């Protein structure tokens, strides 16, 4: 039953640090390689670079929730939502691009 998970390539869960500028401050985020690949894919689908996508996401979460208790965990769950099919509508993407 768990063979497909147990036999996965260890490269996928290798930890990677990336430095990103968020809200004018340089910060380092550590995630597994698989999550970085998914964030790259999500950003590309939004016609954004990954750092720009993460920065915009950060700003929107702060606007909606006022704080982010665990930013890396929020990025991981963003990837899970994306894999489950939760995506912005084309109208939202075009609206953002026009702004």
Short mmCIF file of N, CA, C and O in Angstrom, two decimals:
data_model
loop_
_atom_site.label_atom_id
_atom_site.label_comp_id
_atom_site.label_asym_id
_atom_site.label_seq_id
_atom_site.Cartn_x
_atom_site.Cartn_y
_atom_site.Cartn_z
N UNK A 1 0.81 -1.20 0.00
CA UNK A 1 0.00 0.00 0.00
C UNK A 1 0.86 1.27 0.00
O UNK A 1 0.61 2.18 -0.76
N UNK A 2 1.87 1.33 0.82
CA UNK A 2 2.68 2.54 0.94
C UNK A 2 3.90 2.54 0.01
O UNK A 2 4.69 3.46 0.03
N UNK A 3 4.05 1.52 -0.80
CA UNK A 3 5.23 1.38 -1.65
C UNK A 3 5.45 2.59 -2.55
O UNK A 3 6.57 3.05 -2.71
N UNK A 4 4.39 3.12 -3.14
CA UNK A 4 4.54 4.26 -4.04
C UNK A 4 5.10 5.47 -3.27
O UNK A 4 5.87 6.26 -3.82
N UNK A 5 4.76 5.60 -2.00
CA UNK A 5 5.27 6.70 -1.19
C UNK A 5 6.68 6.39 -0.67
O UNK A 5 7.55 7.25 -0.66
N UNK A 6 6.88 5.14 -0.23
CA UNK A 6 8.17 4.75 0.33
C UNK A 6 9.27 4.74 -0.72
O UNK A 6 10.43 5.00 -0.41
N UNK A 7 8.92 4.47 -1.96
CA UNK A 7 9.93 4.36 -3.02
C UNK A 7 10.19 5.69 -3.74
O UNK A 7 10.91 5.72 -4.72
N UNK A 8 9.63 6.78 -3.23
CA UNK A 8 9.84 8.06 -3.91
C UNK A 8 11.31 8.48 -3.89
O UNK A 8 12.07 8.08 -3.01
N UNK A 9 11.68 9.29 -4.84
CA UNK A 9 13.05 9.79 -4.96
C UNK A 9 13.35 10.73 -3.80
O UNK A 9 12.62 11.72 -3.60
N UNK A 10 14.38 10.47 -3.01
CA UNK A 10 14.73 11.34 -1.88
C UNK A 10 15.01 12.79 -2.30
O UNK A 10 14.89 13.69 -1.47
N UNK A 11 15.33 13.01 -3.54
CA UNK A 11 15.56 14.37 -4.02
C UNK A 11 14.31 15.24 -3.82
O UNK A 11 14.41 16.45 -3.59
N UNK A 12 13.14 14.65 -3.89
CA UNK A 12 11.88 15.39 -3.75
C UNK A 12 11.67 15.96 -2.36
O UNK A 12 10.99 16.98 -2.20
N UNK A 13 12.25 15.33 -1.34
CA UNK A 13 12.08 15.86 0.01
C UNK A 13 13.36 16.46 0.58
O UNK A 13 13.47 16.76 1.76
N UNK A 14 14.31 16.72 -0.31
CA UNK A 14 15.53 17.45 0.08
C UNK A 14 15.14 18.88 0.43
O UNK A 14 14.37 19.53 -0.27
N UNK A 15 15.66 19.39 1.53
CA UNK A 15 15.37 20.75 1.97
C UNK A 15 16.16 21.77 1.13
O UNK A 15 17.35 21.59 0.88
N UNK A 16 15.47 22.80 0.68
CA UNK A 16 16.08 23.87 -0.10
C UNK A 16 15.72 25.20 0.54
O UNK A 16 14.55 25.45 0.85
N UNK A 17 16.72 26.05 0.72
CA UNK A 17 16.50 27.41 1.21
C UNK A 17 16.53 28.36 0.03
O UNK A 17 17.42 28.26 -0.82
N UNK A 18 15.58 29.28 0.00
CA UNK A 18 15.59 30.35 -0.99
C UNK A 18 15.42 31.67 -0.26
O UNK A 18 14.61 31.78 0.66
N UNK A 19 16.18 32.66 -0.69
CA UNK A 19 16.03 34.01 -0.14
C UNK A 19 15.07 34.78 -1.02
O UNK A 19 15.20 34.78 -2.24
N UNK A 20 14.11 35.42 -0.37
CA UNK A 20 13.07 36.15 -1.08
C UNK A 20 12.83 37.47 -0.34
O UNK A 20 12.88 37.52 0.89
N UNK A 21 12.57 38.52 -1.10
CA UNK A 21 12.23 39.81 -0.52
C UNK A 21 10.72 39.89 -0.35
O UNK A 21 9.97 39.78 -1.31
N UNK A 22 10.29 40.04 0.90
CA UNK A 22 8.86 40.14 1.23
C UNK A 22 8.66 41.40 2.06
O UNK A 22 9.33 41.59 3.08
N UNK A 23 7.74 42.23 1.61
CA UNK A 23 7.41 43.46 2.33
C UNK A 23 8.67 44.29 2.60
O UNK A 23 8.83 44.87 3.66
N UNK A 24 9.58 44.31 1.62
CA UNK A 24 10.79 45.12 1.73
C UNK A 24 11.91 44.50 2.53
O UNK A 24 12.96 45.10 2.70
N UNK A 25 11.70 43.29 3.04
CA UNK A 25 12.72 42.63 3.86
C UNK A 25 13.14 41.32 3.21
O UNK A 25 12.32 40.56 2.71
N UNK A 26 14.43 41.06 3.23
CA UNK A 26 14.94 39.80 2.70
C UNK A 26 14.74 38.71 3.75
O UNK A 26 15.06 38.90 4.93
N UNK A 27 14.17 37.60 3.33
CA UNK A 27 13.93 36.49 4.26
C UNK A 27 14.30 35.18 3.58
O UNK A 27 14.31 35.08 2.36
N UNK A 28 14.60 34.19 4.36
CA UNK A 28 14.94 32.87 3.85
C UNK A 28 13.81 31.92 4.17
O UNK A 28 13.31 31.89 5.30
N UNK A 29 13.41 31.15 3.16
CA UNK A 29 12.33 30.17 3.35
C UNK A 29 12.90 28.80 3.02
O UNK A 29 13.50 28.60 1.97
N UNK A 30 12.68 27.85 3.92
CA UNK A 30 13.15 26.47 3.71
C UNK A 30 11.94 25.58 3.47
O UNK A 30 11.04 25.47 4.30
N UNK A 31 11.94 24.94 2.29
CA UNK A 31 10.90 23.99 1.92
C UNK A 31 11.54 22.81 1.20
O UNK A 31 12.65 22.92 0.68
N UNK A 32 10.80 21.73 1.11
CA UNK A 32 11.26 20.58 0.35
C UNK A 32 11.22 20.91 -1.15
O UNK A 32 10.42 21.72 -1.59
N UNK A 33 12.10 20.25 -1.91
CA UNK A 33 12.22 20.51 -3.35
C UNK A 33 10.88 20.37 -4.07
O UNK A 33 10.56 21.15 -4.97
N UNK A 34 10.08 19.39 -3.68
CA UNK A 34 8.77 19.19 -4.31
C UNK A 34 7.88 20.41 -4.15
O UNK A 34 7.18 20.81 -5.09
N UNK A 35 7.90 21.02 -2.98
CA UNK A 35 7.07 22.21 -2.76
C UNK A 35 7.57 23.40 -3.58
O UNK A 35 6.77 24.17 -4.10
N UNK A 36 8.90 23.53 -3.69
CA UNK A 36 9.43 24.62 -4.53
C UNK A 36 9.01 24.42 -5.98
O UNK A 36 8.64 25.38 -6.66
N UNK A 37 9.04 23.19 -6.45
CA UNK A 37 8.62 22.91 -7.83
C UNK A 37 7.14 23.27 -8.03
O UNK A 37 6.77 23.86 -9.05
N UNK A 38 6.31 22.94 -7.05
CA UNK A 38 4.89 23.29 -7.14
C UNK A 38 4.68 24.80 -7.09
O UNK A 38 3.87 25.34 -7.84
N UNK A 39 5.40 25.49 -6.21
CA UNK A 39 5.27 26.95 -6.14
C UNK A 39 5.72 27.59 -7.45
O UNK A 39 5.10 28.56 -7.91
N UNK A 40 6.77 27.05 -8.06
CA UNK A 40 7.20 27.55 -9.37
C UNK A 40 6.08 27.38 -10.40
O UNK A 40 5.81 28.28 -11.20
N UNK A 41 5.42 26.24 -10.36
CA UNK A 41 4.32 25.95 -11.29
C UNK A 41 3.13 26.88 -11.05
O UNK A 41 2.53 27.41 -11.99
N UNK A 42 2.79 27.07 -9.78
CA UNK A 42 1.68 27.97 -9.45
C UNK A 42 1.99 29.39 -9.91
O UNK A 42 1.15 30.05 -10.52
N UNK A 43 3.19 29.86 -9.62
CA UNK A 43 3.58 31.22 -10.02
C UNK A 43 3.51 31.38 -11.53
O UNK A 43 2.97 32.37 -12.03
N UNK A 44 4.02 30.40 -12.24
CA UNK A 44 3.98 30.45 -13.71
C UNK A 44 2.54 30.51 -14.22
O UNK A 44 2.23 31.24 -15.16
N UNK A 45 1.64 29.78 -13.57
CA UNK A 45 0.24 29.79 -13.99
C UNK A 45 -0.40 31.16 -13.76
O UNK A 45 -1.42 31.48 -14.36
N UNK A 46 0.20 31.96 -12.90
CA UNK A 46 -0.29 33.31 -12.60
C UNK A 46 0.51 34.38 -13.36
O UNK A 46 0.35 35.57 -13.10
N UNK A 47 1.39 33.92 -14.25
CA UNK A 47 2.26 34.83 -15.00
C UNK A 47 3.13 35.69 -14.08
O UNK A 47 3.33 36.88 -14.33
N UNK A 48 3.63 35.06 -13.01
CA UNK A 48 4.48 35.74 -12.05
C UNK A 48 5.75 34.92 -11.83
O UNK A 48 5.75 33.71 -12.04
N UNK A 49 6.80 35.58 -11.36
CA UNK A 49 7.96 34.84 -10.87
C UNK A 49 7.57 34.24 -9.52
O UNK A 49 6.64 34.71 -8.87
N UNK A 50 8.30 33.25 -9.10
CA UNK A 50 7.99 32.64 -7.80
C UNK A 50 8.15 33.64 -6.66
O UNK A 50 7.26 33.74 -5.80
N UNK A 51 9.23 34.43 -6.61
CA UNK A 51 9.33 35.42 -5.53
C UNK A 51 8.17 36.43 -5.54
O UNK A 51 7.64 36.78 -4.49
N UNK A 52 7.77 36.88 -6.72
CA UNK A 52 6.67 37.85 -6.83
C UNK A 52 5.36 37.20 -6.36
O UNK A 52 4.57 37.81 -5.65
N UNK A 53 5.12 35.94 -6.76
CA UNK A 53 3.92 35.23 -6.32
C UNK A 53 3.90 35.11 -4.80
O UNK A 53 2.88 35.40 -4.16
N UNK A 54 5.00 34.68 -4.21
CA UNK A 54 5.07 34.50 -2.76
C UNK A 54 4.86 35.83 -2.05
O UNK A 54 4.15 35.90 -1.04
N UNK A 55 5.45 36.89 -2.57
CA UNK A 55 5.28 38.21 -1.97
C UNK A 55 3.83 38.68 -2.03
O UNK A 55 3.28 39.19 -1.05
N UNK A 56 3.18 38.49 -3.18
CA UNK A 56 1.76 38.86 -3.32
C UNK A 56 0.89 38.01 -2.39
O UNK A 56 -0.03 38.51 -1.77
N UNK A 57 1.19 36.71 -2.31
CA UNK A 57 0.44 35.83 -1.43
C UNK A 57 0.58 36.30 0.02
O UNK A 57 -0.41 36.38 0.76
N UNK A 58 1.79 36.62 0.42
CA UNK A 58 2.05 37.13 1.77
C UNK A 58 1.18 38.37 2.05
O UNK A 58 0.49 38.44 3.07
N UNK A 59 1.23 39.33 1.14
CA UNK A 59 0.45 40.56 1.31
C UNK A 59 -1.04 40.28 1.45
O UNK A 59 -1.72 40.87 2.30
N UNK A 60 -1.56 39.37 0.63
CA UNK A 60 -2.99 39.06 0.67
C UNK A 60 -3.37 38.34 1.97
O UNK A 60 -4.43 38.60 2.53
N UNK A 61 -2.52 37.44 2.44
CA UNK A 61 -2.81 36.74 3.69
C UNK A 61 -2.81 37.72 4.85
O UNK A 61 -3.71 37.68 5.71
N UNK A 62 -1.84 38.63 4.88
CA UNK A 62 -1.80 39.65 5.93
C UNK A 62 -3.06 40.52 5.87
O UNK A 62 -3.67 40.82 6.90
N UNK A 63 -3.46 40.89 4.66
CA UNK A 63 -4.67 41.71 4.49
C UNK A 63 -5.91 40.98 5.01
O UNK A 63 -6.77 41.58 5.67
N UNK A 64 -6.01 39.69 4.74
CA UNK A 64 -7.20 38.92 5.12
C UNK A 64 -7.16 38.49 6.59
O UNK A 64 -8.15 38.61 7.31
N UNK A 65 -6.00 37.97 7.05
CA UNK A 65 -5.91 37.37 8.38
C UNK A 65 -5.16 38.21 9.41
O UNK A 65 -5.22 37.90 10.60
N UNK A 66 -4.41 39.21 8.96
CA UNK A 66 -3.66 40.05 9.89
C UNK A 66 -2.32 39.49 10.33
O UNK A 66 -1.47 40.23 10.81
N UNK A 67 -2.12 38.20 10.19
CA UNK A 67 -0.85 37.58 10.57
C UNK A 67 -0.72 36.22 9.90
O UNK A 67 -1.70 35.67 9.39
N UNK A 68 0.50 35.72 9.91
CA UNK A 68 0.77 34.37 9.39
C UNK A 68 1.61 33.65 10.44
O UNK A 68 2.81 33.91 10.57
N UNK A 69 0.99 32.77 11.23
CA UNK A 69 1.73 32.10 12.30
C UNK A 69 2.90 31.24 11.80
O UNK A 69 3.93 31.17 12.45
N UNK A 70 2.74 30.58 10.65
CA UNK A 70 3.80 29.73 10.12
C UNK A 70 3.78 29.83 8.59
O UNK A 70 3.00 29.13 7.93
N UNK A 71 4.62 30.70 8.06
CA UNK A 71 4.59 30.99 6.63
C UNK A 71 4.95 29.77 5.78
O UNK A 71 4.30 29.51 4.77
N UNK A 72 5.95 29.01 6.18
CA UNK A 72 6.34 27.83 5.41
C UNK A 72 5.19 26.81 5.35
O UNK A 72 4.93 26.23 4.29
N UNK A 73 4.51 26.62 6.46
CA UNK A 73 3.36 25.71 6.46
C UNK A 73 2.25 26.22 5.57
O UNK A 73 1.59 25.45 4.87
N UNK A 74 2.03 27.54 5.57
CA UNK A 74 1.01 28.12 4.71
C UNK A 74 1.36 27.89 3.24
O UNK A 74 0.49 27.59 2.43
N UNK A 75 2.65 27.97 2.90
CA UNK A 75 3.06 27.70 1.52
C UNK A 75 2.83 26.24 1.15
O UNK A 75 2.40 25.93 0.04
N UNK A 76 3.09 25.33 2.08
CA UNK A 76 2.85 23.91 1.82
C UNK A 76 1.36 23.64 1.60
O UNK A 76 0.98 22.90 0.70
N UNK A 77 0.50 24.24 2.42
CA UNK A 77 -0.93 24.01 2.24
C UNK A 77 -1.44 24.70 0.98
O UNK A 77 -2.40 24.23 0.37
N UNK A 78 -0.80 25.78 0.57
CA UNK A 78 -1.12 26.41 -0.72
C UNK A 78 -0.90 25.39 -1.83
O UNK A 78 -1.73 25.24 -2.73
N UNK A 79 0.22 24.67 -1.76
CA UNK A 79 0.52 23.64 -2.76
C UNK A 79 -0.53 22.53 -2.72
O UNK A 79 -0.97 22.04 -3.78
N UNK A 80 -0.95 22.14 -1.53
CA UNK A 80 -1.97 21.09 -1.40
C UNK A 80 -3.29 21.55 -2.01
O UNK A 80 -3.95 20.78 -2.74
N UNK A 81 -3.68 22.79 -1.74
CA UNK A 81 -4.91 23.32 -2.33
C UNK A 81 -4.82 23.34 -3.85
O UNK A 81 -5.77 22.99 -4.55
N UNK A 82 -3.67 23.73 -4.36
CA UNK A 82 -3.45 23.77 -5.81
C UNK A 82 -3.61 22.36 -6.41
O UNK A 82 -4.28 22.18 -7.42
N UNK A 83 -3.01 21.38 -5.75
CA UNK A 83 -3.12 20.00 -6.24
C UNK A 83 -4.54 19.47 -6.17
O UNK A 83 -4.92 18.61 -6.96
N UNK A 84 -5.32 19.99 -5.25
CA UNK A 84 -6.73 19.59 -5.12
C UNK A 84 -7.63 20.34 -6.09
O UNK A 84 -8.84 20.16 -6.09
N UNK A 85 -7.04 21.20 -6.90
CA UNK A 85 -7.80 21.88 -7.93
C UNK A 85 -8.29 23.27 -7.59
O UNK A 85 -9.02 23.88 -8.37
N UNK A 86 -7.91 23.80 -6.44
CA UNK A 86 -8.31 25.15 -6.06
C UNK A 86 -7.40 26.15 -6.76
O UNK A 86 -6.23 26.28 -6.42
N UNK A 87 -7.95 26.83 -7.75
CA UNK A 87 -7.16 27.76 -8.55
C UNK A 87 -7.96 29.02 -8.81
O UNK A 87 -9.18 28.97 -8.91
N UNK A 88 -7.26 30.17 -8.94
CA UNK A 88 -7.98 31.40 -9.28
C UNK A 88 -8.63 31.26 -10.64
O UNK A 88 -8.11 30.60 -11.54
N UNK A 89 -9.77 31.92 -10.79
CA UNK A 89 -10.44 31.91 -12.09
C UNK A 89 -9.63 32.75 -13.07
O UNK A 89 -8.82 33.60 -12.67
N UNK A 90 -9.84 32.53 -14.35
CA UNK A 90 -9.16 33.31 -15.37
C UNK A 90 -9.50 34.79 -15.22
O UNK A 90 -8.65 35.65 -15.42
N UNK A 91 -10.72 35.07 -14.80
CA UNK A 91 -11.15 36.46 -14.58
C UNK A 91 -10.29 37.13 -13.51
O UNK A 91 -9.88 38.28 -13.67
N UNK A 92 -9.99 36.40 -12.42
CA UNK A 92 -9.15 36.94 -11.36
C UNK A 92 -7.73 37.21 -11.85
O UNK A 92 -7.13 38.22 -11.51
N UNK A 93 -7.20 36.29 -12.66
CA UNK A 93 -5.85 36.45 -13.19
C UNK A 93 -5.80 37.68 -14.11
O UNK A 93 -4.90 38.51 -14.00
N UNK A 94 -6.76 37.81 -15.00
CA UNK A 94 -6.78 38.95 -15.92
C UNK A 94 -6.98 40.26 -15.19
O UNK A 94 -6.37 41.27 -15.54
N UNK A 95 -7.81 40.24 -14.16
CA UNK A 95 -8.05 41.45 -13.35
C UNK A 95 -6.75 41.91 -12.69
O UNK A 95 -6.43 43.08 -12.68
N UNK A 96 -6.01 40.96 -12.13
CA UNK A 96 -4.75 41.27 -11.47
C UNK A 96 -3.74 41.82 -12.48
O UNK A 96 -3.02 42.76 -12.20
N UNK A 97 -3.69 41.22 -13.67
CA UNK A 97 -2.74 41.66 -14.69
C UNK A 97 -3.05 43.08 -15.16
O UNK A 97 -2.16 43.82 -15.53
N UNK A 98 -4.33 43.44 -15.18
CA UNK A 98 -4.74 44.77 -15.64
C UNK A 98 -4.40 45.84 -14.60
O UNK A 98 -4.25 47.01 -14.95
N UNK A 99 -4.28 45.44 -13.35
CA UNK A 99 -4.02 46.40 -12.27
C UNK A 99 -2.60 46.91 -12.25
O UNK A 99 -1.72 46.45 -12.82
#
